[in-house]
């Protein structure tokens, strides 16, 4: 029973988002309208801080629905995409507009920090 309780309270994986590979990332970016903002969340399943950010990202993604597209990128499976956006630490959230990186938020940060960094890039 104690083991089941621990499993039930474990952090959830990152929010539901399109499956990404190095090959499909450019296609996913191209599918987003040019004026839209993409939030590329770089994470790995073994990363504790990445799992801690999952509930925060779920909230932010829900609040920004229609204004921004969340794409989660597993750095273990997409090293070329992580390299393209110069991701050196995870978790990292890269804000992309027009296919270009406009801001990066590194680490497990409070929701307020994340939202204030994103708001200036939303229409």
GROMACS .gro file of C-alpha atoms in nm:
model
  123
    1UNK     CA    1   0.000   0.000   0.000
    2UNK     CA    2   0.278   0.251   0.079
    3UNK     CA    3   0.435   0.182  -0.259
    4UNK     CA    4   0.105   0.247  -0.434
    5UNK     CA    5   0.063   0.575  -0.246
    6UNK     CA    6   0.412   0.686  -0.349
    7UNK     CA    7   0.342   0.600  -0.712
    8UNK     CA    8   0.014   0.790  -0.703
    9UNK     CA    9   0.187   1.103  -0.572
   10UNK     CA   10   0.477   1.090  -0.821
   11UNK     CA   11   0.502   1.387  -1.059
   12UNK     CA   12   0.327   1.342  -1.390
   13UNK     CA   13   0.508   1.344  -1.724
   14UNK     CA   14   0.507   1.663  -1.933
   15UNK     CA   15   0.172   1.773  -2.077
   16UNK     CA   16   0.023   1.604  -2.380
   17UNK     CA   17   0.175   1.752  -2.693
   18UNK     CA   18   0.265   1.628  -3.040
   19UNK     CA   19   0.525   1.349  -3.052
   20UNK     CA   20   0.849   1.497  -3.178
   21UNK     CA   21   1.157   1.363  -3.350
   22UNK     CA   22   1.445   1.553  -3.506
   23UNK     CA   23   1.281   1.478  -3.842
   24UNK     CA   24   0.930   1.595  -3.746
   25UNK     CA   25   1.017   1.910  -3.548
   26UNK     CA   26   1.055   2.131  -3.860
   27UNK     CA   27   0.720   1.998  -3.989
   28UNK     CA   28   0.550   2.081  -3.659
   29UNK     CA   29   0.694   2.433  -3.666
   30UNK     CA   30   0.583   2.480  -4.028
   31UNK     CA   31   0.228   2.372  -3.937
   32UNK     CA   32   0.195   2.655  -3.683
   33UNK     CA   33   0.069   2.984  -3.835
   34UNK     CA   34   0.355   3.233  -3.880
   35UNK     CA   35   0.221   3.482  -3.627
   36UNK     CA   36   0.173   3.218  -3.356
   37UNK     CA   37   0.408   3.148  -3.069
   38UNK     CA   38   0.554   2.803  -3.015
   39UNK     CA   39   0.661   2.691  -2.669
   40UNK     CA   40   0.920   2.418  -2.719
   41UNK     CA   41   0.968   2.235  -2.390
   42UNK     CA   42   1.302   2.051  -2.377
   43UNK     CA   43   1.304   1.774  -2.118
   44UNK     CA   44   1.411   1.414  -2.047
   45UNK     CA   45   1.231   1.139  -1.858
   46UNK     CA   46   1.519   1.095  -1.610
   47UNK     CA   47   1.521   1.467  -1.518
   48UNK     CA   48   1.359   1.534  -1.178
   49UNK     CA   49   1.318   1.912  -1.229
   50UNK     CA   50   1.157   1.840  -1.569
   51UNK     CA   51   0.892   1.626  -1.398
   52UNK     CA   52   0.839   1.901  -1.139
   53UNK     CA   53   0.762   2.148  -1.419
   54UNK     CA   54   0.493   1.927  -1.574
   55UNK     CA   55   0.198   2.059  -1.367
   56UNK     CA   56   0.310   2.419  -1.425
   57UNK     CA   57   0.331   2.363  -1.801
   58UNK     CA   58  -0.010   2.195  -1.803
   59UNK     CA   59  -0.161   2.504  -1.641
   60UNK     CA   60   0.020   2.750  -1.869
   61UNK     CA   61  -0.062   2.550  -2.184
   62UNK     CA   62  -0.431   2.544  -2.088
   63UNK     CA   63  -0.432   2.918  -2.020
   64UNK     CA   64  -0.257   2.996  -2.351
   65UNK     CA   65  -0.466   2.762  -2.567
   66UNK     CA   66  -0.524   2.932  -2.900
   67UNK     CA   67  -0.242   3.180  -2.840
   68UNK     CA   68   0.053   2.943  -2.828
   69UNK     CA   69   0.137   2.588  -2.930
   70UNK     CA   70   0.324   2.361  -2.686
   71UNK     CA   71   0.567   2.111  -2.836
   72UNK     CA   72   0.757   1.886  -2.597
   73UNK     CA   73   1.101   1.773  -2.707
   74UNK     CA   74   1.272   1.481  -2.535
   75UNK     CA   75   1.639   1.578  -2.557
   76UNK     CA   76   1.747   1.213  -2.544
   77UNK     CA   77   1.546   1.141  -2.859
   78UNK     CA   78   1.601   1.475  -3.037
   79UNK     CA   79   1.964   1.581  -2.988
   80UNK     CA   80   1.981   1.773  -3.318
   81UNK     CA   81   1.675   1.983  -3.230
   82UNK     CA   82   1.818   2.057  -2.884
   83UNK     CA   83   2.144   2.159  -3.050
   84UNK     CA   84   1.969   2.381  -3.304
   85UNK     CA   85   1.814   2.583  -3.021
   86UNK     CA   86   2.134   2.574  -2.812
   87UNK     CA   87   1.972   2.385  -2.525
   88UNK     CA   88   2.248   2.303  -2.279
   89UNK     CA   89   2.040   2.249  -1.962
   90UNK     CA   90   1.701   2.096  -1.896
   91UNK     CA   91   1.430   2.173  -1.832
   92UNK     CA   92   1.435   2.454  -2.087
   93UNK     CA   93   1.142   2.627  -2.248
   94UNK     CA   94   1.230   2.793  -2.578
   95UNK     CA   95   0.987   3.054  -2.710
   96UNK     CA   96   0.979   3.049  -3.091
   97UNK     CA   97   0.816   3.303  -3.325
   98UNK     CA   98   0.851   3.285  -3.702
   99UNK     CA   99   1.075   2.981  -3.665
  100UNK     CA  100   1.332   3.173  -3.458
  101UNK     CA  101   1.415   3.152  -3.089
  102UNK     CA  102   1.311   3.474  -2.913
  103UNK     CA  103   1.351   3.372  -2.550
  104UNK     CA  104   1.467   3.083  -2.333
  105UNK     CA  105   1.363   3.002  -1.978
  106UNK     CA  106   1.599   2.755  -1.811
  107UNK     CA  107   1.529   2.546  -1.505
  108UNK     CA  108   1.232   2.469  -1.285
  109UNK     CA  109   1.078   2.813  -1.237
  110UNK     CA  110   0.757   2.935  -1.075
  111UNK     CA  111   0.452   2.976  -1.295
  112UNK     CA  112   0.464   3.355  -1.255
  113UNK     CA  113   0.819   3.368  -1.394
  114UNK     CA  114   0.721   3.151  -1.689
  115UNK     CA  115   0.408   3.352  -1.769
  116UNK     CA  116   0.586   3.689  -1.750
  117UNK     CA  117   0.857   3.562  -1.987
  118UNK     CA  118   0.595   3.437  -2.236
  119UNK     CA  119   0.342   3.721  -2.227
  120UNK     CA  120   0.566   3.965  -2.416
  121UNK     CA  121   0.582   3.725  -2.712
  122UNK     CA  122   0.208   3.657  -2.745
  123UNK     CA  123  -0.037   3.844  -2.963
   0.00000   0.00000   0.00000
